[in-house]
Coordinates of C-alpha atoms and ligand atoms in Angstrom, one line a residue:
Chain A
M1 CA 15.1 23.1 -20.5
T2 CA 18.4 21.4 -21.1
D3 CA 21.0 23.6 -22.9
A4 CA 22.7 21.8 -25.7
T5 CA 26.1 23.3 -24.6
E6 CA 25.8 21.8 -21.1
R7 CA 27.9 18.8 -20.2
P8 CA 26.0 15.6 -19.9
E9 CA 24.7 15.3 -16.4
P10 CA 25.0 12.2 -14.2
A11 CA 21.9 10.7 -12.7
P12 CA 20.4 13.5 -10.6
R13 CA 21.1 13.4 -6.9
E14 CA 17.7 14.9 -6.3
P15 CA 15.6 13.4 -9.1
V16 CA 12.3 15.1 -10.0
V17 CA 9.7 12.3 -10.1
L18 CA 6.1 12.4 -11.1
G19 CA 4.0 9.8 -9.2
I20 CA 0.7 8.3 -10.3
E21 CA -1.7 6.8 -7.8
T22 CA -5.1 5.2 -8.8
S23 CA -5.4 2.2 -6.5
C24 CA -8.8 3.2 -5.0
D25 CA -11.0 6.2 -5.4
E26 CA -8.5 9.0 -5.4
T27 CA -6.7 9.9 -8.6
G28 CA -3.4 11.3 -7.3
I29 CA -0.6 12.9 -9.2
G30 CA 2.3 14.1 -7.1
I31 CA 5.7 15.6 -8.0
V32 CA 8.8 15.6 -5.7
R33 CA 12.4 16.7 -6.1
G34 CA 14.3 14.2 -4.0
T35 CA 12.7 14.7 -0.6
T36 CA 11.0 18.0 -1.4
L37 CA 7.3 18.0 -2.2
L38 CA 6.6 20.1 -5.3
A39 CA 3.0 19.2 -6.1
N40 CA 0.2 17.0 -4.7
A41 CA -2.9 17.1 -7.0
I42 CA -5.8 14.9 -6.2
A43 CA -9.2 14.2 -7.8
S44 CA -11.6 12.1 -5.7
S45 CA -14.6 10.2 -6.9
M46 CA -15.8 9.8 -3.2
D47 CA -19.0 11.7 -3.8
E48 CA -20.0 9.4 -6.6
H49 CA -19.7 6.4 -4.2
A50 CA -21.7 8.0 -1.4
R51 CA -25.1 6.8 -2.4
Y52 CA -23.8 3.2 -2.6
G53 CA -22.3 3.3 0.9
G54 CA -18.9 2.2 -0.2
V55 CA -16.4 2.4 -3.1
V56 CA -17.8 0.9 -6.3
P57 CA -14.8 -0.4 -8.3
E58 CA -16.3 0.3 -11.7
I59 CA -17.3 3.9 -10.8
A60 CA -13.8 4.5 -9.4
A61 CA -12.1 3.2 -12.6
R62 CA -14.3 5.3 -14.8
A63 CA -13.6 8.3 -12.7
H64 CA -9.8 7.7 -12.9
L65 CA -9.9 7.6 -16.7
E66 CA -11.6 11.0 -16.8
A67 CA -9.5 12.6 -14.0
L68 CA -6.1 11.6 -15.0
A69 CA -5.2 14.1 -17.7
P70 CA -6.6 17.1 -15.8
T71 CA -4.9 16.0 -12.6
I72 CA -1.6 15.7 -14.4
H73 CA -2.0 19.2 -15.7
S74 CA -2.8 20.5 -12.2
A75 CA 0.3 18.8 -10.7
L76 CA 2.6 20.2 -13.4
A77 CA 1.1 23.7 -13.0
E78 CA 1.4 23.5 -9.2
A79 CA 5.0 22.5 -9.5
R80 CA 5.6 25.0 -12.4
L81 CA 7.3 22.3 -14.4
G82 CA 7.2 20.9 -17.9
W83 CA 8.1 17.4 -19.1
S84 CA 11.7 18.3 -19.7
D85 CA 12.1 19.0 -16.0
I86 CA 10.8 15.5 -15.0
D87 CA 13.5 12.8 -14.5
A88 CA 11.3 9.8 -14.0
I89 CA 7.7 8.5 -13.6
A90 CA 6.5 6.3 -10.8
V91 CA 3.2 4.4 -10.6
T92 CA 1.3 2.3 -8.1
C93 CA 0.9 -1.2 -9.5
G94 CA -0.7 -2.7 -6.4
P95 CA -2.2 -3.6 -4.1
G96 CA -5.6 -2.1 -4.7
L97 CA -8.7 -2.4 -7.0
S98 CA -7.4 -4.0 -10.2
G99 CA -9.5 -2.1 -12.7
A100 CA -8.6 1.2 -11.0
L101 CA -4.9 0.3 -10.9
M102 CA -4.9 -0.6 -14.6
V103 CA -5.9 2.9 -15.5
G104 CA -2.8 4.4 -13.8
V105 CA -0.5 1.6 -15.0
A106 CA -1.6 2.2 -18.7
A107 CA -1.3 5.9 -18.4
A108 CA 2.1 5.7 -16.8
K109 CA 3.4 3.5 -19.6
G110 CA 2.0 5.9 -22.2
L111 CA 3.6 8.8 -20.5
A112 CA 6.9 7.1 -20.0
L113 CA 7.1 6.1 -23.7
A114 CA 6.0 9.5 -25.0
T115 CA 8.5 11.4 -22.8
G116 CA 11.3 8.9 -22.8
K117 CA 11.5 8.9 -19.0
P118 CA 12.3 5.8 -16.9
L119 CA 9.3 4.2 -15.2
Y120 CA 9.2 2.8 -11.7
A121 CA 6.3 0.5 -10.8
V122 CA 5.9 0.6 -7.0
N123 CA 3.9 -0.7 -4.0
H124 CA 1.1 1.4 -2.7
L125 CA 1.6 0.5 1.0
V126 CA 5.3 1.2 0.9
G127 CA 4.4 4.5 -0.6
H128 CA 2.3 5.4 2.5
V129 CA 5.6 5.0 4.5
G130 CA 7.7 6.8 1.9
V131 CA 5.5 9.9 2.0
D132 CA 6.9 10.7 5.4
L133 CA 10.2 11.6 3.7
V134 CA 8.6 14.5 1.7
T135 CA 6.7 15.9 4.7
P136 CA 7.7 19.5 4.9
D137 CA 10.1 20.4 7.7
S138 CA 10.4 16.9 9.0
E139 CA 13.5 15.1 10.3
P140 CA 14.7 12.2 8.2
L141 CA 12.8 9.0 8.8
E142 CA 14.8 6.6 10.9
Y143 CA 14.9 2.9 10.5
P144 CA 13.7 0.5 11.6
T145 CA 10.2 1.7 12.1
I146 CA 6.8 0.1 12.6
A147 CA 4.2 1.5 10.3
L148 CA 0.5 1.2 10.9
L149 CA -1.5 1.9 7.7
V150 CA -5.2 2.2 8.0
S151 CA -7.7 3.1 5.4
G152 CA -11.0 2.0 3.8
G153 CA -8.9 -0.4 1.6
H154 CA -6.3 -1.7 4.0
T155 CA -5.3 -2.2 7.6
S156 CA -1.7 -3.3 7.7
L157 CA 1.1 -3.4 10.2
L158 CA 4.6 -3.3 8.7
L159 CA 8.2 -3.5 9.9
V160 CA 10.2 -1.2 7.8
R161 CA 14.0 -1.9 8.1
D162 CA 14.7 0.0 4.9
L163 CA 12.2 1.7 2.7
V164 CA 13.6 0.6 -0.7
S165 CA 14.9 -2.9 0.2
D166 CA 13.5 -4.4 3.4
V167 CA 9.8 -4.1 4.3
E168 CA 8.0 -6.9 6.2
L169 CA 4.3 -7.5 6.7
L170 CA 3.7 -8.2 10.4
G171 CA -0.1 -8.4 10.1
E172 CA -3.1 -7.2 8.4
T173 CA -6.9 -7.4 8.6
I174 CA -8.4 -10.8 8.1
D175 CA -11.8 -9.4 7.1
D176 CA -12.9 -5.7 6.8
A177 CA -10.5 -2.8 6.6
A178 CA -10.9 -0.4 9.5
G179 CA -12.3 2.3 7.2
E180 CA -15.0 -0.1 6.1
A181 CA -16.0 -0.7 9.7
F182 CA -16.4 3.0 10.1
D183 CA -18.6 3.1 7.0
K184 CA -20.7 0.2 8.1
V185 CA -21.3 1.4 11.6
A186 CA -22.1 4.8 10.2
R187 CA -24.9 3.2 8.2
V188 CA -26.2 1.4 11.3
L189 CA -26.5 4.8 13.0
G190 CA -28.1 6.3 9.9
L191 CA -25.0 8.5 9.1
P192 CA -23.7 9.2 5.5
Y193 CA -20.7 7.8 3.7
P194 CA -17.8 8.1 4.3
G195 CA -18.4 7.1 7.9
G196 CA -15.2 8.2 9.5
P197 CA -15.8 12.0 9.7
H198 CA -19.5 11.5 10.7
I199 CA -18.6 9.0 13.5
D200 CA -16.1 11.5 14.7
R201 CA -18.7 14.3 14.7
V202 CA -21.4 12.2 16.5
A203 CA -18.9 10.9 19.0
V204 CA -18.2 14.3 20.4
G205 CA -19.4 14.3 24.0
G206 CA -20.1 10.6 23.9
N207 CA -18.7 8.3 26.6
P208 CA -16.1 6.0 25.1
K209 CA -16.5 3.6 28.0
A210 CA -20.3 3.5 27.9
I211 CA -20.4 0.2 25.9
R212 CA -17.6 -2.4 25.9
F213 CA -17.5 -3.4 22.3
P214 CA -15.3 -6.4 21.4
R215 CA -11.6 -6.0 20.4
G216 CA -11.1 -8.3 17.5
L217 CA -8.3 -10.9 17.7
S218 CA -7.2 -9.7 21.1
L219 CA -8.0 -12.7 23.3
P220 CA -5.0 -14.7 24.4
K221 CA -5.9 -17.6 22.0
D222 CA -6.2 -15.2 19.1
M223 CA -3.1 -13.4 20.0
A224 CA -1.1 -16.6 19.7
A225 CA -2.0 -17.0 16.0
H226 CA -2.8 -13.5 15.0
R227 CA -0.7 -11.3 17.2
Y228 CA -0.5 -8.5 14.6
D229 CA -3.6 -9.2 12.6
F230 CA -6.8 -7.3 12.8
S231 CA -10.5 -8.2 12.5
F232 CA -13.3 -5.6 12.4
S233 CA -16.2 -7.7 11.1
G234 CA -17.2 -8.9 14.6
L235 CA -17.0 -5.4 16.0
K236 CA -19.3 -4.1 13.3
T237 CA -21.8 -6.9 14.0
A238 CA -21.7 -6.3 17.7
V239 CA -22.5 -2.6 17.2
A240 CA -25.4 -3.5 14.9
R241 CA -26.8 -6.0 17.4
W242 CA -26.5 -3.6 20.3
V243 CA -28.3 -0.8 18.3
E244 CA -31.0 -3.2 16.9
A245 CA -31.8 -4.6 20.4
R246 CA -32.4 -1.0 21.7
R247 CA -34.5 -0.1 18.7
D248 CA -36.6 -3.3 18.9
R249 CA -37.4 -2.5 22.5
G250 CA -38.2 1.1 21.6
E251 CA -35.5 2.2 24.0
E252 CA -33.8 5.5 23.7
F253 CA -30.0 5.3 23.4
S254 CA -27.2 7.8 23.0
A255 CA -25.7 7.7 19.4
A256 CA -22.8 9.7 20.8
D257 CA -22.0 6.9 23.3
V258 CA -22.3 4.2 20.5
A259 CA -20.0 6.2 18.2
A260 CA -17.5 7.0 20.9
S261 CA -17.4 3.4 22.2
F262 CA -17.1 2.0 18.7
R263 CA -14.3 4.4 17.8
E264 CA -12.6 3.6 21.1
A265 CA -12.6 -0.1 20.3
V266 CA -11.1 0.5 16.8
A267 CA -8.4 2.9 18.1
D268 CA -7.6 0.6 21.1
V269 CA -7.1 -2.5 19.0
L270 CA -5.1 -0.7 16.3
L271 CA -2.7 0.9 18.8
T272 CA -2.5 -2.0 21.2
K273 CA -1.2 -4.2 18.4
A274 CA 1.0 -1.5 16.9
L275 CA 2.7 -0.8 20.2
A276 CA 3.0 -4.5 20.9
A277 CA 5.0 -4.7 17.7
C278 CA 7.2 -1.8 18.8
A279 CA 7.8 -3.5 22.2
D280 CA 8.3 -7.1 20.9
L281 CA 10.7 -6.0 18.1
Q282 CA 12.3 -3.3 20.2
V283 CA 11.6 -0.6 17.6
P284 CA 10.9 2.7 19.4
R285 CA 9.4 4.3 16.3
L286 CA 5.8 4.2 15.0
L287 CA 4.6 5.8 11.8
L288 CA 0.9 6.2 10.9
G289 CA -0.6 6.4 7.4
G290 CA -3.8 5.9 5.5
G291 CA -7.1 7.9 5.4
V292 CA -8.4 6.6 8.8
V293 CA -5.6 8.5 10.5
A294 CA -7.9 11.5 9.9
N295 CA -9.8 10.2 12.9
A296 CA -9.2 12.4 15.8
R297 CA -9.4 9.8 18.5
I298 CA -6.9 7.5 16.7
R299 CA -4.4 10.3 16.6
E300 CA -5.0 11.2 20.2
L301 CA -4.7 7.7 21.5
A302 CA -1.6 7.1 19.4
A303 CA 0.0 10.1 20.9
E304 CA -0.9 9.0 24.5
R305 CA 0.2 5.4 24.1
A306 CA 3.4 6.2 22.2
A307 CA 4.5 8.7 24.8
A308 CA 3.8 6.2 27.6
A309 CA 5.8 3.6 25.8
G310 CA 8.7 5.9 24.9
V311 CA 8.0 5.4 21.2
T312 CA 8.5 8.3 18.8
L313 CA 5.3 8.8 16.8
R314 CA 5.2 10.2 13.3
I315 CA 2.0 11.3 11.6
P316 CA 2.3 12.9 8.2
P317 CA -0.1 15.8 7.5
L318 CA -3.5 14.5 6.6
E319 CA -3.4 15.3 2.9
L320 CA -0.3 13.1 2.7
C321 CA -1.9 10.3 4.8
T322 CA -4.8 9.7 2.4
D323 CA -4.0 8.1 -0.9
N324 CA -2.0 10.5 -3.1
G325 CA 0.5 10.7 -5.9
A326 CA 3.2 12.4 -3.9
M327 CA 3.8 9.2 -1.8
I328 CA 4.4 7.3 -5.0
A329 CA 6.7 10.0 -6.4
A330 CA 8.6 10.0 -3.0
L331 CA 9.1 6.3 -3.1
G332 CA 10.2 6.5 -6.8
A333 CA 12.7 9.2 -5.9
Q334 CA 14.2 7.1 -3.1
L335 CA 14.6 4.1 -5.4
I336 CA 16.5 6.3 -7.9
M337 CA 18.7 7.9 -5.3
R338 CA 19.6 4.5 -4.1
G339 CA 20.6 3.4 -7.6
H340 CA 17.7 1.1 -8.4
A341 CA 17.1 0.4 -12.1
P342 CA 13.7 1.3 -13.6
S343 CA 10.9 -1.3 -14.1
E344 CA 10.7 -3.1 -17.4
L345 CA 7.5 -2.3 -19.3
G346 CA 5.7 -5.7 -19.0
F347 CA 4.3 -5.3 -15.5
G348 CA 0.6 -5.4 -14.8
A349 CA -1.7 -4.4 -12.0
D350 CA -1.5 -6.7 -9.0
S351 CA -4.5 -6.3 -6.7
T352 CA -2.8 -8.4 -4.0
L353 CA 0.8 -7.2 -4.4
P354 CA 2.7 -8.3 -1.3
V355 CA 4.4 -5.6 0.7
T356 CA 7.8 -7.2 0.2
D357 CA 7.6 -6.3 -3.5
I358 CA 8.6 -2.7 -3.1
Q359 CA 9.2 -2.3 -6.8
V360 CA 8.2 -4.7 -9.5
N361 CA 9.8 -5.9 -12.8
V362 CA 13.2 -4.3 -12.1
S363 CA 15.4 -4.3 -15.2
Q364 CA 18.3 -6.7 -15.0
Chain B
M1 CA 8.3 14.0 -42.2
S2 CA 7.0 15.7 -45.3
A3 CA 5.0 18.8 -44.9
G4 CA 1.3 18.2 -44.7
G5 CA 1.6 14.6 -43.9
E6 CA 0.3 12.8 -40.8
L7 CA 2.0 10.2 -38.7
L8 CA -0.2 8.7 -36.1
L9 CA 0.1 6.2 -33.3
A10 CA -3.2 4.2 -33.0
I11 CA -4.2 2.2 -30.0
D12 CA -7.2 0.0 -29.5
T13 CA -8.0 -2.3 -26.6
S14 CA -11.7 -2.9 -27.2
S15 CA -11.0 -6.6 -27.9
G16 CA -7.3 -7.6 -27.6
T17 CA -4.5 -5.1 -27.5
S18 CA -3.6 -3.6 -30.9
V19 CA -1.1 -0.8 -31.6
A20 CA -0.1 0.6 -35.0
V21 CA 1.7 3.4 -36.7
V22 CA 0.1 4.8 -39.8
R23 CA 1.3 7.4 -42.3
G24 CA -0.8 9.6 -44.5
E25 CA 0.8 11.7 -47.3
R26 CA -1.0 14.3 -49.3
V27 CA 0.4 12.5 -52.3
G28 CA 1.3 8.8 -52.0
G29 CA -1.7 7.7 -50.0
R30 CA -2.1 6.1 -46.6
R31 CA -0.5 3.1 -45.2
V32 CA 0.0 1.1 -42.0
L33 CA 3.8 1.2 -41.2
S34 CA 3.5 -1.3 -38.4
E35 CA 1.0 -3.1 -36.3
A36 CA 1.7 -5.0 -33.0
T37 CA -1.1 -7.1 -31.5
E38 CA -1.8 -9.3 -28.5
L39 CA -5.0 -11.3 -28.8
D40 CA -5.2 -12.3 -25.1
T41 CA -8.1 -10.3 -23.7
M42 CA -6.8 -10.5 -20.1
K43 CA -3.4 -8.9 -20.7
H44 CA -4.1 -5.3 -21.8
A45 CA -2.3 -3.6 -18.9
E46 CA 0.7 -5.9 -19.2
V47 CA 1.3 -5.6 -22.9
I48 CA 0.2 -2.1 -23.8
G49 CA 3.7 -0.5 -23.2
L50 CA 5.6 -3.3 -25.0
L51 CA 3.3 -3.1 -28.0
I52 CA 3.6 0.7 -28.3
E53 CA 7.4 0.3 -28.1
R54 CA 7.4 -2.4 -30.7
A55 CA 5.0 -0.6 -33.1
L56 CA 7.2 2.5 -33.0
A57 CA 10.4 0.5 -33.5
E58 CA 9.1 -1.6 -36.4
A59 CA 7.8 1.6 -38.1
G60 CA 11.2 3.2 -37.5
V61 CA 9.5 6.2 -36.0
V62 CA 10.5 8.3 -33.0
V63 CA 8.0 10.1 -30.8
S64 CA 9.0 13.6 -32.0
E65 CA 7.9 12.6 -35.6
L66 CA 4.3 11.7 -34.5
T67 CA 1.6 14.2 -35.4
G68 CA -1.1 12.6 -33.3
V69 CA -2.5 9.7 -31.3
V70 CA -5.7 7.8 -32.1
A71 CA -7.7 6.1 -29.4
G72 CA -10.3 3.4 -30.0
M73 CA -13.2 4.4 -27.8
G74 CA -15.0 1.1 -27.9
P75 CA -17.5 -0.3 -27.4
G76 CA -15.8 -3.0 -25.6
P77 CA -15.5 -4.7 -22.2
F78 CA -14.7 -1.9 -19.7
T79 CA -11.6 -2.9 -17.9
G80 CA -9.6 -3.6 -21.1
L81 CA -11.1 -0.7 -23.0
R82 CA -9.9 1.8 -20.5
V83 CA -6.3 0.6 -20.7
G84 CA -6.0 1.7 -24.3
I85 CA -7.8 5.0 -23.8
A86 CA -5.7 5.8 -20.7
A87 CA -2.4 4.9 -22.5
A88 CA -3.4 6.9 -25.6
R89 CA -4.5 10.0 -23.6
A90 CA -1.3 9.9 -21.5
F91 CA 0.9 9.4 -24.6
A92 CA -0.7 12.3 -26.4
L93 CA -0.2 14.4 -23.3
G94 CA 3.5 13.5 -22.9
A95 CA 4.2 13.8 -26.6
D96 CA 2.2 17.1 -26.8
V97 CA 0.3 16.0 -29.9
P98 CA -3.5 16.0 -30.5
L99 CA -5.6 12.9 -29.5
R100 CA -8.3 11.7 -31.9
S101 CA -11.1 9.5 -30.8
V102 CA -12.5 6.8 -33.2
V103 CA -15.3 4.3 -32.6
S104 CA -13.6 0.9 -32.6
H105 CA -16.4 -0.7 -34.7
D106 CA -15.4 1.8 -37.5
A107 CA -12.1 0.0 -37.9
L108 CA -13.9 -3.3 -38.4
A109 CA -16.3 -1.7 -41.0
F110 CA -13.4 -0.1 -42.7
S111 CA -11.6 -3.4 -43.2
Q112 CA -14.7 -4.9 -44.7
A113 CA -15.1 -1.9 -47.1
Q114 CA -11.5 -2.3 -48.1
A115 CA -12.2 -5.9 -48.9
G116 CA -14.9 -4.8 -51.3
V117 CA -18.0 -5.2 -49.1
T118 CA -20.8 -2.8 -49.9
G119 CA -24.4 -2.3 -48.6
D120 CA -25.6 -2.4 -45.1
L121 CA -23.2 -4.0 -42.7
L122 CA -24.0 -4.8 -39.0
V123 CA -20.8 -5.0 -37.0
V124 CA -21.4 -7.2 -33.9
T125 CA -18.8 -7.8 -31.2
D126 CA -18.8 -9.6 -27.8
A127 CA -20.1 -7.6 -24.9
R128 CA -19.9 -10.5 -22.4
R129 CA -22.8 -11.5 -20.1
R130 CA -24.6 -12.9 -23.1
E131 CA -24.9 -9.6 -24.9
V132 CA -23.3 -8.0 -27.9
Y133 CA -22.3 -4.6 -29.1
W134 CA -23.5 -3.6 -32.6
S135 CA -23.2 -0.8 -35.1
L136 CA -24.8 -0.4 -38.5
Y137 CA -22.8 0.9 -41.5
R138 CA -23.8 1.8 -45.0
L139 CA -20.8 1.0 -47.1
A140 CA -20.3 2.2 -50.7
A141 CA -17.3 1.7 -53.0
N142 CA -14.5 4.3 -52.7
Q143 CA -16.2 5.9 -49.8
G144 CA -13.4 6.9 -47.4
A145 CA -14.3 6.6 -43.7
P146 CA -17.2 4.2 -43.2
V147 CA -20.5 5.8 -42.6
R148 CA -22.2 4.6 -39.4
V149 CA -25.9 5.1 -39.7
D150 CA -27.0 3.5 -36.3
G151 CA -25.3 2.5 -33.1
P152 CA -23.1 1.6 -31.4
G153 CA -25.6 -0.1 -29.2
L154 CA -26.0 -3.1 -26.9
A155 CA -28.4 -6.0 -27.4
K156 CA -29.1 -9.7 -26.8
P157 CA -27.8 -11.7 -29.7
D158 CA -31.3 -12.8 -30.6
A159 CA -32.7 -9.3 -30.5
L160 CA -30.3 -7.5 -32.8
P161 CA -31.8 -4.6 -34.8
H162 CA -31.5 -4.3 -38.6
P163 CA -32.1 -7.9 -39.5
H164 CA -31.9 -7.0 -43.2
A165 CA -28.2 -6.0 -42.9
L166 CA -25.3 -8.2 -43.6
A167 CA -24.0 -9.2 -40.2
L168 CA -20.4 -9.2 -39.4
E169 CA -20.7 -11.6 -36.5
A170 CA -18.6 -11.6 -33.3
A171 CA -16.7 -14.6 -34.7
E172 CA -13.2 -14.8 -33.3
D173 CA -11.5 -13.3 -36.4
S174 CA -13.9 -10.6 -37.2
S175 CA -14.1 -9.2 -33.7
R176 CA -10.4 -8.4 -33.4
V177 CA -10.1 -4.7 -33.9
S178 CA -7.0 -3.7 -35.8
A179 CA -5.3 -0.5 -34.7
G180 CA -3.9 -0.2 -38.2
S181 CA -7.5 0.0 -39.6
L182 CA -8.4 2.4 -36.7
G183 CA -5.5 4.6 -37.7
L184 CA -6.5 4.5 -41.4
V185 CA -10.0 5.6 -40.4
A186 CA -8.5 8.6 -38.5
L187 CA -6.5 9.5 -41.6
E188 CA -9.6 9.4 -43.7
L189 CA -11.4 11.6 -41.2
L190 CA -8.6 14.1 -41.1
T191 CA -8.5 14.3 -44.9
S192 CA -12.2 14.5 -45.4
G193 CA -12.8 16.8 -42.4
G194 CA -15.2 14.1 -41.0
E195 CA -16.3 14.0 -37.5
F196 CA -14.3 12.1 -34.9
A197 CA -16.0 10.2 -32.0
G198 CA -16.7 12.0 -28.7
D199 CA -14.0 11.8 -26.0
Q200 CA -16.0 9.6 -23.7
A201 CA -15.4 5.8 -23.5
L202 CA -18.3 3.9 -25.1
Y203 CA -19.2 1.7 -22.2
L204 CA -22.9 1.5 -23.2
R205 CA -23.7 0.0 -19.8
S206 CA -24.0 1.6 -16.4
P207 CA -21.7 0.5 -13.6
D208 CA -23.2 -2.7 -12.1
V209 CA -24.4 -1.4 -8.7
T210 CA -27.6 -1.5 -6.8
L211 CA -28.5 1.3 -4.4
S212 CA -28.1 0.4 -0.8
A213 CA -31.4 0.3 1.1
G214 CA -29.7 1.4 4.3
A215 CA -28.1 -0.9 6.8
K216 CA -29.2 -4.5 6.8
R217 CA -30.3 -6.1 10.1
V218 CA -27.8 -8.5 11.6
T219 CA -30.2 -9.9 14.2
Q220 CA -33.1 -12.0 13.0
Ligands
ZN401 ZN1 -3.8 3.7 0.8

């Protein structure tokens, strides 16, 4: 509570920001104070998508509408704060599923107007990088850094020279996101959604070199045009063909070997390209983000390859790698601390918001 | 704000985007202080904040004076409908005032009743994909909130129920839900102790998905 006898305060050096994230199937509300994480409340509609084998946009959007208010309550309770303690609101306006994004955008505008707080409309992918700043007990993020963001919705390689003013897209998937490939291969193997954890489980004890599955966009001719881009559609098809051929011949095969070999192909291509970017651009820092980072082999191979290349590797805790509101609050807080003006109210949801648009509709 | 009065922010995005501020006094009646509307049905998320801001400014009302928020719950096309409900819920949460839910068709029926229409009225609005949403009202003179006797429902335009009723068709003008009317319906319900709508959005359609039949073969 602000005491009426207090002197008017300047813009807070460590603003308390509430972040709203609804770009995919997680309703995330996070609260940070500067670079300190105060709350990270998440409601997920993942279970409702399970029987469809992937995220159904309309189901995700409906779930966001119902989860928003309870999740905001949880976050405020977790941080032990009331509206008078909040300095600003930040919201993901893209990229993501447009119907899902719109729920968060509309709620953020309603909240900002009701509470009189400034509103920051920010980029989801840049949020994945910004979350590293609120990771408890971590050293400040150094720039420039390469960021590899891998989830069911995106697979992007970024060069971050400055979190709030200079982010460049080096490459991204030209077809499926890496997380989608995990889901599809899981289906081929008869495993449930989401595929990542199940592939990980089945891969235990499997030989990652048993089957040489293709590494998308890694041939010399592809590397010329798509050095930092990814493709997982061919890999998924290759796994399906391999499995179907064995099944058609009535041949036994090791699901563990298939899962391990597939996972190896994904991890290999992700990290080969990420470390190529580190080497080419002479950036000895790599940050991972996105839900697919939960995959044990990807983390393990990242640690091996980064160490071998003399690259410092940062992986935020898993609950901050998956989509969440804290990452949006963290980015909002950085924008405020660097003196950026709020967003004007007329922005919409942009499902393909480019990564160079760190904040949209900045007031003049 | 006089004691016993209501000052409501009403939001409806079941067709275009409409935001209004309405006042209800114990004596002195009920009126729409301001109404801000965008007819474009593809711009809900962009305009919702600007229209709330404009409606409050034109009414000369600040947030702390409001006694409640009214949300139009549809029926209406999903993506747009959710924008208004999300904004209304969040606004009520931030302003710490109660949220009231009203069926959007009630606002259309209320406008007709105000214009002197009586008898059975079938409100029909566009549901896209060659279907319409409908609700049946029984309107009487000096009735207060309109009495919905059937619906809301979803139908093919040539298979609408209640053919005997006067149909308020999904013509451009009649299908634009006014937040001012929605707010007035809420004031009527508050005064009469009538029942508000449930707190679920009125989608009236399941999400468009088919169950996966397992993995598809890639080899022929
Ligand atoms: Zn993400």
